[in-house]
Short mmCIF file of C-alpha atoms in Angstrom, two decimals:
data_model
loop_
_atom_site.label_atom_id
_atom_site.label_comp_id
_atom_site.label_asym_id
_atom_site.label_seq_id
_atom_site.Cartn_x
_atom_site.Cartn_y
_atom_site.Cartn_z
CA UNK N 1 13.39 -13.27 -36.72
CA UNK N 2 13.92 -16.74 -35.42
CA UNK N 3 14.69 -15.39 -31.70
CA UNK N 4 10.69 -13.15 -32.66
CA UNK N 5 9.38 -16.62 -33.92
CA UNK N 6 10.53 -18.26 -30.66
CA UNK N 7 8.70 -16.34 -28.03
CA UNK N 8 5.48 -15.50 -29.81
CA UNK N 9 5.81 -19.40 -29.99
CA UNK N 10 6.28 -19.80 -26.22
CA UNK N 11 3.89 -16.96 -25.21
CA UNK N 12 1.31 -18.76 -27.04
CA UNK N 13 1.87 -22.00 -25.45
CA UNK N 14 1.87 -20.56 -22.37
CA UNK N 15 -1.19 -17.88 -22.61
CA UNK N 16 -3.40 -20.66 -24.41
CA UNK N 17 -3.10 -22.93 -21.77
CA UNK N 18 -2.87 -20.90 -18.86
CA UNK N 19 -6.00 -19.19 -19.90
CA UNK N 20 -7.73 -22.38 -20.48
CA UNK N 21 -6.65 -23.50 -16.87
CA UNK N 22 -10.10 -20.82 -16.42
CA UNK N 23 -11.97 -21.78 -19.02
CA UNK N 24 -12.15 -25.30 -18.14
CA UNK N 25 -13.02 -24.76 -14.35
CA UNK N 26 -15.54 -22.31 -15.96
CA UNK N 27 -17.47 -24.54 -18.15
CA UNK N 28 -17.29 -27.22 -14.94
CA UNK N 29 -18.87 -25.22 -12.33
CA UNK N 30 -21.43 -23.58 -15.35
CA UNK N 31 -20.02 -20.11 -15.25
CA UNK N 32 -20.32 -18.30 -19.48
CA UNK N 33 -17.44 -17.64 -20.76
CA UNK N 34 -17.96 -14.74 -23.44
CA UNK N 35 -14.64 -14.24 -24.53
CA UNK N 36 -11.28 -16.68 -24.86
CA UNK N 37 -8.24 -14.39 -26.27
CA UNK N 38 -4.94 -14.89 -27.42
CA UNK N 39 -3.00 -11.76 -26.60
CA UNK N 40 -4.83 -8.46 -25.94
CA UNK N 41 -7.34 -7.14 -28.08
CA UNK N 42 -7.46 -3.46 -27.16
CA UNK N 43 -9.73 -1.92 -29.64
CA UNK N 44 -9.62 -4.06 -32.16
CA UNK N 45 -8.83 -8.29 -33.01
CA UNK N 46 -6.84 -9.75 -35.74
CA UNK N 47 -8.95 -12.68 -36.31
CA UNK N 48 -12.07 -13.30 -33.64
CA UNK N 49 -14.84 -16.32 -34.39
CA UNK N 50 -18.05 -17.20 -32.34
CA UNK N 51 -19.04 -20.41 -31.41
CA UNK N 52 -21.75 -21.24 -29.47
CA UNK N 53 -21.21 -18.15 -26.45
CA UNK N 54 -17.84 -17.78 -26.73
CA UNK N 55 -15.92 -15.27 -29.10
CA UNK N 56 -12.23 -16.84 -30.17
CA UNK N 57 -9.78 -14.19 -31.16
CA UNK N 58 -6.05 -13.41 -31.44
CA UNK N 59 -5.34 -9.46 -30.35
CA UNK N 60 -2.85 -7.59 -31.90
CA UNK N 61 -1.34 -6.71 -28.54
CA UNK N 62 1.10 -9.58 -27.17
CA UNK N 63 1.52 -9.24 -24.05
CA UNK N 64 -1.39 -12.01 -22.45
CA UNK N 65 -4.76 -13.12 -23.06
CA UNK N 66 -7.84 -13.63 -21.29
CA UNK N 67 -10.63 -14.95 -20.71
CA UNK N 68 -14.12 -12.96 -20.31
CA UNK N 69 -16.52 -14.58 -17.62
CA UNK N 70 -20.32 -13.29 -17.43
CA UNK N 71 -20.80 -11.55 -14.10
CA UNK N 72 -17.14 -10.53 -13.25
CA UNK N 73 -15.05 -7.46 -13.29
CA UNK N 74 -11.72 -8.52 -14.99
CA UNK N 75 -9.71 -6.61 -17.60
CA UNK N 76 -12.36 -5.52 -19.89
CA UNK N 77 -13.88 -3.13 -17.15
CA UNK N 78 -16.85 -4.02 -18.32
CA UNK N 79 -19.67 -2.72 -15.32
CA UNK N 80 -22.86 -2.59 -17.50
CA UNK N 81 -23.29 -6.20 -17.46
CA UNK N 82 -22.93 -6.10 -13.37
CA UNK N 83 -25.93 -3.57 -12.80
CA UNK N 84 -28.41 -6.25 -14.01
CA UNK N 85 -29.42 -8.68 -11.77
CA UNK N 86 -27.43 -11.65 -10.95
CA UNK N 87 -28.05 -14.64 -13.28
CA UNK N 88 -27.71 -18.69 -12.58
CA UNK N 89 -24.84 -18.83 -15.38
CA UNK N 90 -22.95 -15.60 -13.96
CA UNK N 91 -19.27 -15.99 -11.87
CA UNK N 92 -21.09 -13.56 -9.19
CA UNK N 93 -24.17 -16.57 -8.32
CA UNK N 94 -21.21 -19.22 -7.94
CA UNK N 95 -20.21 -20.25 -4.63
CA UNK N 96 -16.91 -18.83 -2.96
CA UNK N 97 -14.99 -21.54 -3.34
CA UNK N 98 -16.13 -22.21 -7.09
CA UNK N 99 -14.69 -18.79 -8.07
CA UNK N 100 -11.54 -19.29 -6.13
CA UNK N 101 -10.91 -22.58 -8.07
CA UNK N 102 -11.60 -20.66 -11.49
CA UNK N 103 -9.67 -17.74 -10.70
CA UNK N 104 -6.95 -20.56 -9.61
CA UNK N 105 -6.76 -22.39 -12.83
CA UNK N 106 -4.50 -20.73 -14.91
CA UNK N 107 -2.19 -21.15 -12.10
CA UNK N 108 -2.84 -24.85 -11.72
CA UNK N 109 -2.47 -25.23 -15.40
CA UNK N 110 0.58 -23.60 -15.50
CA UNK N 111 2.70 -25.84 -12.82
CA UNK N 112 1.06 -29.04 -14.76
CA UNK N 113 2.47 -27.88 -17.57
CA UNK N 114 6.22 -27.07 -16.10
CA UNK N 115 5.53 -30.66 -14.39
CA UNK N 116 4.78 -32.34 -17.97
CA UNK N 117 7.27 -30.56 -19.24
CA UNK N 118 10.38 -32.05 -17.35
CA UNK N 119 8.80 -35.46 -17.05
CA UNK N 120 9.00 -36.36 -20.55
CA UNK N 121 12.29 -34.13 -20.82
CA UNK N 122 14.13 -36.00 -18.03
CA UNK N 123 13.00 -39.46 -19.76
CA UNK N 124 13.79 -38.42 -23.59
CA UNK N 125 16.41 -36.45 -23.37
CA UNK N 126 17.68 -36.89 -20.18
CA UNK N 127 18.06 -34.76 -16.82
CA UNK N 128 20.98 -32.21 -17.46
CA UNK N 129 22.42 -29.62 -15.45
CA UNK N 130 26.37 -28.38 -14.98
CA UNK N 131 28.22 -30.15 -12.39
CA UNK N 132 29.55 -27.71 -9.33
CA UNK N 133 32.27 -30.23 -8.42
CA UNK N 134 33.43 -30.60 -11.92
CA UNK N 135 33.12 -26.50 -12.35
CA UNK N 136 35.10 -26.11 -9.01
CA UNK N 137 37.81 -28.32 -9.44
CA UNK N 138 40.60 -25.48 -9.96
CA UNK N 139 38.30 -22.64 -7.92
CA UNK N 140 36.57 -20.34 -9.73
CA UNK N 141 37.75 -16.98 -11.74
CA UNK N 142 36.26 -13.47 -10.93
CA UNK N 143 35.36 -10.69 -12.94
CA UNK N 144 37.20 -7.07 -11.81
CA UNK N 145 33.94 -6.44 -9.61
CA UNK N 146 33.94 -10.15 -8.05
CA UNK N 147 37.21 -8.98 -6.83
CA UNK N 148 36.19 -5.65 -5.84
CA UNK N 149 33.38 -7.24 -3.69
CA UNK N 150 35.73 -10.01 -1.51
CA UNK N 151 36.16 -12.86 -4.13
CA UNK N 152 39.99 -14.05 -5.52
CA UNK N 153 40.73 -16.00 -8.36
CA UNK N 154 40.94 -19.87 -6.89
CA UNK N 155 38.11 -19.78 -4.37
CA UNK N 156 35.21 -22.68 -4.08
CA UNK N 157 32.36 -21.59 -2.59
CA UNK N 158 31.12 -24.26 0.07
CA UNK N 159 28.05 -22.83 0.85
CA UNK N 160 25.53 -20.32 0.69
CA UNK N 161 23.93 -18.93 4.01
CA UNK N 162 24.58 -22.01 5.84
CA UNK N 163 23.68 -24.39 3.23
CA UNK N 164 25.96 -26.62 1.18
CA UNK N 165 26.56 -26.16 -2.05
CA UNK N 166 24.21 -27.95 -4.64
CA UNK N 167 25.25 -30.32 -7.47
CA UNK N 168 23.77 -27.28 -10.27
CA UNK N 169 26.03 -24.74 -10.54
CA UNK N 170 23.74 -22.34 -12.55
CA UNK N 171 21.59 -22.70 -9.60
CA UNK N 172 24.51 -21.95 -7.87
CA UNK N 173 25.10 -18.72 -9.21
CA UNK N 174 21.87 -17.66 -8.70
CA UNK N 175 22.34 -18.91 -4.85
CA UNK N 176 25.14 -16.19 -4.56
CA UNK N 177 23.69 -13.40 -6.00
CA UNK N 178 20.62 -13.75 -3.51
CA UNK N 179 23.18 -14.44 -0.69
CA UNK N 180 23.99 -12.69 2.36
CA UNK N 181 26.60 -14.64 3.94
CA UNK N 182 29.06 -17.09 1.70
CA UNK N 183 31.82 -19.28 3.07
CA UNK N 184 34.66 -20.20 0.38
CA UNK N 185 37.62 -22.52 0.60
CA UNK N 186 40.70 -19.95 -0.13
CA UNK N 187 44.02 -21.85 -0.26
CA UNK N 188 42.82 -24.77 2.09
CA UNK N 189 41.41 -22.21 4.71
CA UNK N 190 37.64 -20.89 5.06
CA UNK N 191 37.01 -17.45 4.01
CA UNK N 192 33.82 -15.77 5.12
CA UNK N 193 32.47 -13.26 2.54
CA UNK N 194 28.94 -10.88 3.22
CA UNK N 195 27.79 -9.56 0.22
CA UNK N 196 25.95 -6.33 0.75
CA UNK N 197 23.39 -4.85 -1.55
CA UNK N 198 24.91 -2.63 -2.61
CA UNK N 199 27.77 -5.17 -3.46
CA UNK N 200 25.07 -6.90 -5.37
CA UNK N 201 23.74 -3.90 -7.64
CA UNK N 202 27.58 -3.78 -8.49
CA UNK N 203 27.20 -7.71 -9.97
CA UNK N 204 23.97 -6.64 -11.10
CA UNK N 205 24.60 -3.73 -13.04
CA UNK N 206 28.40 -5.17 -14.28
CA UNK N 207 28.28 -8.83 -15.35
CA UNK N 208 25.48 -10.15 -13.65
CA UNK N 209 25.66 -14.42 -13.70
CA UNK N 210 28.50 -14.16 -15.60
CA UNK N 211 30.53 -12.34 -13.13
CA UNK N 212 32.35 -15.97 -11.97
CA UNK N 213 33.30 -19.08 -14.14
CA UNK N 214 35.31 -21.53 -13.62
CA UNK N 215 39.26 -21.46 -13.54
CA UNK N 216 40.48 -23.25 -16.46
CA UNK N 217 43.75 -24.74 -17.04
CA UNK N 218 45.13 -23.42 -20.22
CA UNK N 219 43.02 -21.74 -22.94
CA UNK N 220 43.10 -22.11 -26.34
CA UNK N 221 41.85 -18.49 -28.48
CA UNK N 222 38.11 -18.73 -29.61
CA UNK N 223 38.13 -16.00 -32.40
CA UNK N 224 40.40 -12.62 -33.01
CA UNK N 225 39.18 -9.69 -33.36
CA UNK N 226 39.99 -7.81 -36.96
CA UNK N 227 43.08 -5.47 -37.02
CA UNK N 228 43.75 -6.36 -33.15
CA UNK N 229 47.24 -6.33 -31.59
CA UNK N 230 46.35 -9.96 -31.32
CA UNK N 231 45.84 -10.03 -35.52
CA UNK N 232 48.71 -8.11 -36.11
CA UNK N 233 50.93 -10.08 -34.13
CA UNK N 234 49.47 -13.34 -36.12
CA UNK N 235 47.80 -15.11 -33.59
CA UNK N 236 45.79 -17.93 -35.06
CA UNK N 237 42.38 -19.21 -33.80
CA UNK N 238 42.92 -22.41 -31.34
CA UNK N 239 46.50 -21.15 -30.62
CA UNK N 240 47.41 -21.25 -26.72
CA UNK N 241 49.66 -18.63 -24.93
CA UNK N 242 52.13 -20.09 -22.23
CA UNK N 243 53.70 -17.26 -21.32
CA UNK N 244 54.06 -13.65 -21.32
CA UNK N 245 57.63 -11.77 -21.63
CA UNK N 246 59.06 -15.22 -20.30
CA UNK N 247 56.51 -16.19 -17.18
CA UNK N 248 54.80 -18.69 -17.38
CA UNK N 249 50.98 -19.24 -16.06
CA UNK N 250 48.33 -21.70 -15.33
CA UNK N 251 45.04 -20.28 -15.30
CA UNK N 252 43.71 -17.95 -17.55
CA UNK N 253 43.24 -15.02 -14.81
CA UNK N 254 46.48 -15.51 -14.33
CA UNK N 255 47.66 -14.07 -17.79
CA UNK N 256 44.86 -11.51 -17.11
CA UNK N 257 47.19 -10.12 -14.51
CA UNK N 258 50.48 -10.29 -16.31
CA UNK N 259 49.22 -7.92 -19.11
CA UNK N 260 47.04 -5.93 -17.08
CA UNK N 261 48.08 -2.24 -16.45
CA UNK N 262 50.18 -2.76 -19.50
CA UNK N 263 48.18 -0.32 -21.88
CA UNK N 264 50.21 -0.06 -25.38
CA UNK N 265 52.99 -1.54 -24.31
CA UNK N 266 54.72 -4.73 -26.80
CA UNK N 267 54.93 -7.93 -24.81
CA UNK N 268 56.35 -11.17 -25.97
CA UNK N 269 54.58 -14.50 -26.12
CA UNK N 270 55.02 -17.75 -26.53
CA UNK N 271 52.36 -19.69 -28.42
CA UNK N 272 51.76 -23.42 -28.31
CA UNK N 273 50.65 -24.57 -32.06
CA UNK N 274 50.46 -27.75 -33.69
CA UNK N 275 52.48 -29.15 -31.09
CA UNK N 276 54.58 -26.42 -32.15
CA UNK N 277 56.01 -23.55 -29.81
CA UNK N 278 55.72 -20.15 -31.42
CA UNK N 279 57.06 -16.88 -30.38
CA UNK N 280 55.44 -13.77 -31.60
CA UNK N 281 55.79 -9.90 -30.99
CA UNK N 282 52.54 -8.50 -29.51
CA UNK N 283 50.97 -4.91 -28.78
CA UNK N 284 48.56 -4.36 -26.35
CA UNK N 285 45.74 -1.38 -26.72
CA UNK N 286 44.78 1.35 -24.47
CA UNK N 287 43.02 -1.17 -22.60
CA UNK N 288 45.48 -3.21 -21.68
CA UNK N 289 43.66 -5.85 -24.09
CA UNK N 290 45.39 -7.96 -26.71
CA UNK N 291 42.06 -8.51 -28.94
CA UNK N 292 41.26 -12.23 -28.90
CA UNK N 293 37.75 -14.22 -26.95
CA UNK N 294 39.03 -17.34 -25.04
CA UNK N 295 37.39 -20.79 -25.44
CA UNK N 296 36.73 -20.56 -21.73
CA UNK N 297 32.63 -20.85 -21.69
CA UNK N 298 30.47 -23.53 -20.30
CA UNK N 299 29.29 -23.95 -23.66
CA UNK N 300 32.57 -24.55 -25.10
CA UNK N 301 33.37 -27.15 -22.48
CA UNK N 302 29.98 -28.76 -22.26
CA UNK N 303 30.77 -32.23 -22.65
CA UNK N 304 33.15 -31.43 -19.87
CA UNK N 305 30.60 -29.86 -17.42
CA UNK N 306 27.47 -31.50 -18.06
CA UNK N 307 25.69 -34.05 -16.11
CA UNK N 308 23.15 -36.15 -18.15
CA UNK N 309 20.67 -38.29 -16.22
CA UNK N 310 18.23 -40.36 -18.18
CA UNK N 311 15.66 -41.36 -16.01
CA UNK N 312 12.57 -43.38 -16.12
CA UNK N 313 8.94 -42.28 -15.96
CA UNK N 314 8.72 -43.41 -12.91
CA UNK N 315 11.24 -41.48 -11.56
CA UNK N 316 11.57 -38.24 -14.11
CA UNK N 317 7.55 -37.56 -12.70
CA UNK N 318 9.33 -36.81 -8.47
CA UNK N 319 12.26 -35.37 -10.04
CA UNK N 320 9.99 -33.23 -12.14
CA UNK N 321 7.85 -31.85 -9.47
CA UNK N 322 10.68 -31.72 -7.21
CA UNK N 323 12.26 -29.07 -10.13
CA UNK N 324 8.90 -27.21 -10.44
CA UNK N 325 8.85 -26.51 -6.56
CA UNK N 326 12.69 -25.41 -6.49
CA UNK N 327 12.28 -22.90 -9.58
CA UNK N 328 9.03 -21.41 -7.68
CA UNK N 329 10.68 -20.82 -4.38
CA UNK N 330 13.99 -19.24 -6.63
CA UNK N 331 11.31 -16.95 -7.94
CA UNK N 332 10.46 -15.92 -4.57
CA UNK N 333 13.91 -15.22 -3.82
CA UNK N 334 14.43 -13.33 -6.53
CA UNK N 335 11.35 -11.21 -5.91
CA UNK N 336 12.15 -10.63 -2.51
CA UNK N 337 15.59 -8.80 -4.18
CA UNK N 338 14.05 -7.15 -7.05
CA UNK N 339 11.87 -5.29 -3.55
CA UNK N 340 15.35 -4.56 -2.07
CA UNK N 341 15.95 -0.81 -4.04
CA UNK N 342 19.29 -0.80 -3.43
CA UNK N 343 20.31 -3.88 -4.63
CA UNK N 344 19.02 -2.51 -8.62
CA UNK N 345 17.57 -5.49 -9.16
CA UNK N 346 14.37 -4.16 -10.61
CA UNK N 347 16.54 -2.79 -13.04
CA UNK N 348 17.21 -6.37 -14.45
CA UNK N 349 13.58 -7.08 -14.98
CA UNK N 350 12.89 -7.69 -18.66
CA UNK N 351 9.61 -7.60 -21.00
CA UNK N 352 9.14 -10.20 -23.80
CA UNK N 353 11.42 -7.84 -26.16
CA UNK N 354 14.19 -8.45 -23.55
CA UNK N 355 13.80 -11.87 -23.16
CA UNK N 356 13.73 -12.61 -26.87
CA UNK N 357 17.11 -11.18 -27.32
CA UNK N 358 18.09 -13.83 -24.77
CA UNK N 359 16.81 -16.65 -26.97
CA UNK N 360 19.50 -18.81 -29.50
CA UNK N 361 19.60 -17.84 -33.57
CA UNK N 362 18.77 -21.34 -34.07
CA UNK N 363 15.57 -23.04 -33.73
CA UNK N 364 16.34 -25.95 -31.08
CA UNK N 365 12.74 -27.64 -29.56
CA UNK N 366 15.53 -28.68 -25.64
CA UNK N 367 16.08 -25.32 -25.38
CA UNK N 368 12.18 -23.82 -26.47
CA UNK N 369 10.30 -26.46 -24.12
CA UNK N 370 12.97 -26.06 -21.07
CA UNK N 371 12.27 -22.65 -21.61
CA UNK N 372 9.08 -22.73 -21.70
CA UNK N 373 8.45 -25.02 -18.19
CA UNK N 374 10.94 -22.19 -16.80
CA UNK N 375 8.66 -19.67 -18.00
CA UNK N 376 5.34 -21.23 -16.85
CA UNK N 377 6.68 -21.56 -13.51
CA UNK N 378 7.56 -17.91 -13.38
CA UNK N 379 4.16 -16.79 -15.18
CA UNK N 380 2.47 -19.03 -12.13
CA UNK N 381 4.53 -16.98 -9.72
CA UNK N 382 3.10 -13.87 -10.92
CA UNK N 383 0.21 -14.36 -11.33
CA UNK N 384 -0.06 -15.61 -7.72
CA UNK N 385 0.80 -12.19 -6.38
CA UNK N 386 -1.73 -10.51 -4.51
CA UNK N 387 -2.04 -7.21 -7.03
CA UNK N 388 -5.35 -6.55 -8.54
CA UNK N 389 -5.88 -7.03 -12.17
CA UNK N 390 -3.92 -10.20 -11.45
CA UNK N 391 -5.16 -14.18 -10.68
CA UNK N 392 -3.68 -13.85 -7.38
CA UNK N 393 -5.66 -10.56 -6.65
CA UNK N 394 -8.97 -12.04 -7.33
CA UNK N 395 -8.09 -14.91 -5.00
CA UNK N 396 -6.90 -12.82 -2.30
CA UNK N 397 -10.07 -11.14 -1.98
CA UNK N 398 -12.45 -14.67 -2.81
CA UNK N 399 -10.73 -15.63 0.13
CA UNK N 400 -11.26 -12.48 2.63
CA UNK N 401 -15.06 -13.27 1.69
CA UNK N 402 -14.84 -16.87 3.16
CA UNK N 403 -13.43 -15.57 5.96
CA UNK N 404 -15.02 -12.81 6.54
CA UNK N 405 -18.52 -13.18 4.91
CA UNK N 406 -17.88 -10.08 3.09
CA UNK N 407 -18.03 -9.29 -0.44
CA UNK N 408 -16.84 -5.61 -2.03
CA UNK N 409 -19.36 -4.10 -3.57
CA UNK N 410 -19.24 -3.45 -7.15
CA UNK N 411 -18.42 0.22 -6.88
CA UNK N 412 -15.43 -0.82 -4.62
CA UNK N 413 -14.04 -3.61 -6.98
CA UNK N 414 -14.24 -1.65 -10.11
CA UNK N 415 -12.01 1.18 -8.70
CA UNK N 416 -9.94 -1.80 -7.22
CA UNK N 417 -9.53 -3.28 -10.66
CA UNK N 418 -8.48 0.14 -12.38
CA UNK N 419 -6.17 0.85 -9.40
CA UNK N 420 -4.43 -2.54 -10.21
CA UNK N 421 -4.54 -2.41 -14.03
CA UNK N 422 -2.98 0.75 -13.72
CA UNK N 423 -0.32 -0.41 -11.81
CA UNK N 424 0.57 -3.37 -13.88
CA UNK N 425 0.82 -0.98 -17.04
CA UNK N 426 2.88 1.12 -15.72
CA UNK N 427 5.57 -1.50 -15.27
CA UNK N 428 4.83 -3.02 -18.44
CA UNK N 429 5.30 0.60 -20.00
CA UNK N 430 8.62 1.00 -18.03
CA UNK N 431 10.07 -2.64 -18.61
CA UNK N 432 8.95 -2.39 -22.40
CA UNK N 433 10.16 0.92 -22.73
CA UNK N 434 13.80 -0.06 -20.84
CA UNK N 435 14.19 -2.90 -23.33
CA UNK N 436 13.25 -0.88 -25.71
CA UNK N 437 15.75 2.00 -25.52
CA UNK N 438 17.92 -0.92 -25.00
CA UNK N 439 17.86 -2.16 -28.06
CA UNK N 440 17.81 1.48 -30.37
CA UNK N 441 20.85 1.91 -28.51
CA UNK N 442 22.78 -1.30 -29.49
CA UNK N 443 21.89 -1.24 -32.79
CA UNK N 444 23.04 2.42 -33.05
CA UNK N 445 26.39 1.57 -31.39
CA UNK N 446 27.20 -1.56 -33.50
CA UNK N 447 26.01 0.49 -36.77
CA UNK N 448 28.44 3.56 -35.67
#
């Protein structure tokens, strides 16, 4: 419920504001506004209140809002009101560029907000982000299919299609996946790797971010899993193996190896506890797997990983703007590979039911309001796409009439509006509906 509570919370935030990004440049240029709504109200509101011309509601439906502006075709499809003649307080009288600044002001509104956001976050609490030099100190370890696509165990990458690597590693990562050409340091030497798309929907579809970490020394065990070899053997939580059937190991992909292929066979171990050294009788599953989590997260380690710069107003304001910019030009990047079909990135594409699951158990106000200046950004992004039914549709075509002279008549935009709110249904229905199934099917699996 708390993960539900959280992004009704941050769509809220984030609709409210971004829809009254229009309503103010509305009221300034004189343009009614008939309707302000939080979330859809398709055939019915939850709570709706006039004052002066404008209804306030809440729909029932949460996926948006809107706001209704005399004289315009938006989501309502409402073309009675457009067959009467054009009135003074209508968005059709106003001037070109008045209706591409209201159509623009969600937008706007939106990258203020991100900006806000990080400003006063970057002077509170501080600038944070996890350190790539600090993460890359011992190389990095890969999942099975990080291996499968060129990577080994012990690699730093050094850059990313030409460009140095940044200080952010979780940028980083993201840097990779939307890679075509990395260079890594292998054993002292450069190592060119190409990642194909295909390589990618492998990543993708397996482990996605979490598909490299970085190579720890030593690991101690995070939690056990009940009536595991690793429980019946008496492994203890914060114990730390040193070595398998006598060989010893440094990184934690290194004992990986030493059991792997090793399906229900015993192996013997010796166990570092309490300053202690342990040796225990162990036997592995069908998977090769001994039934224990290691403590081998960023999150475990964060103290260790984490960069925390507190800055000043002065300078959290360029530093926050220059963070807006970056996350709008990653969302670029990643649109340009959700496009790419064979890289199956479309299949990663997640509805508000998705990325609720995403959110922590606990309520915690860093994470929400990071989130949300993440999430405005992105909003801004889409809504500056040139796909009718959308901000950046209406734009698109405000600004073919100041080139051009040209308006579309209102037979034209109507069937342009259904054409695009048809579209943008249709991936809501499949995204919702992916998440969706998603979901049925985890809870069946962890109830069975």
């Amino acid at each position: 419920m708390i993960q539900v509570a959280q992004i009704i919370f941050i769509l809220s935030v984030l609709v409210i504001l971004h829809e009254f990004g229009h309503y103010i440049a509305a009221k300034i240029f004189k343009v009614r506004v008939e309707k302000f709504y939080l979330f859809m109200d398709a055939g019915f509101s939850l709570v709706k209140k006039k004052i002066g011309e404008t209804e306030w509601g809440i729909g029932w439906l949460p996926i948006g809002g809107y706001v209704k502006l005399s004289g315009m075709i938006d989501e309502s499809m409402d073309t009675e009101q457009m067959k009467q003649p054009a009135q003074p307080w209508e968005f059709r009288s106003k001037p070109a560029w008045q209706r591409l600044i209201i159509m623009l002001g969600g937008i706007i509104v939106n990258i203020i907000l991100a900006i806000t956001i990080y400003t006063i976050m970057f002077s509170t609490v501080g600038q944070k982000y996890t350190a790539t030099n600090v993460v890359q100190k011992n190389g990095l370890s890969f999942s099975q299919v990080g291996k499968d696509v060129g990577f080994k165990n012990g690699d730093k990458i050094v850059s990313v299609d030409g460009e140095l690597v940044q200080n952010k590693f979780n940028r980083l990562i993201i840097d990779v996946l939307l890679s075509d050409k990395l260079i890594v340091d292998r054993d002292g030497q450069n190592k060119e790797i190409t990642l194909s798309d295909e390589d990618k929907a492998k990543i993708l579809g397996a482990e996605g971010k979490n598909f490299m970490a970085p190579r720890i020394e030593g690991f101690k065990i995070d939690s056990i899993l009940p009536k595991s070899g690793a429980f019946n053997a008496g492994l203890k939580v914060n114990d730390q193996i040193i070595s398998v059937n006598n060989k010893e190991f440094k990184y934690f992909d290194e004992f990986s190896e030493l059991i792997t292929n090793k399906a229900n066979d015993s192996i013997a171990l010796a166990v570092q506890r309490d300053n202690k050294i342990v040796n225990l009788k162990a036997k592995l599953d069908k998977n090769s797997k001994l039934g224990f989590l290691p403590g081998l997260s960023l999150t475990n380690d964060k103290e260790k990983y984490e960069v925390v710069n507190k800055l000043s107003f002065g300078n959290a304001l360029p530093q926050a703007m220059k963070e807006s910019w970056e996350l709008l030009v990653y969302n670029v990047k990643q649109f340009k590979l959700i496009l790419k079909p064979k890289t199956q990135a479309y299949k990663q594409v997640k509805s508000p039911i998705g990325i609720a699951r995403m959110l922590p158990d606990e309520w915690n106000w860093e994470f929400i309001w990071s989130f949300t200046a993440l999430f405005s950004i992105g909003l801004a992004f889409m809504n500056l796409l040139p796909i009718p039914g959308l901000d950046g549709g209406h734009a698109l075509f405000t600004i073919v009439e100041m080139i051009t002279g040209k308006t579309l008549n209102e037979k034209t935009a109507g069937y342009v509006q259904t054409f695009g709110m048809i579209i943008l249904l249709t991936l809501m229905a499949l995204t919702f509906g992916k998440d969706i199934y998603q979901l049925v099917m985890d809870k069946f699996f962890t109830n069975h």
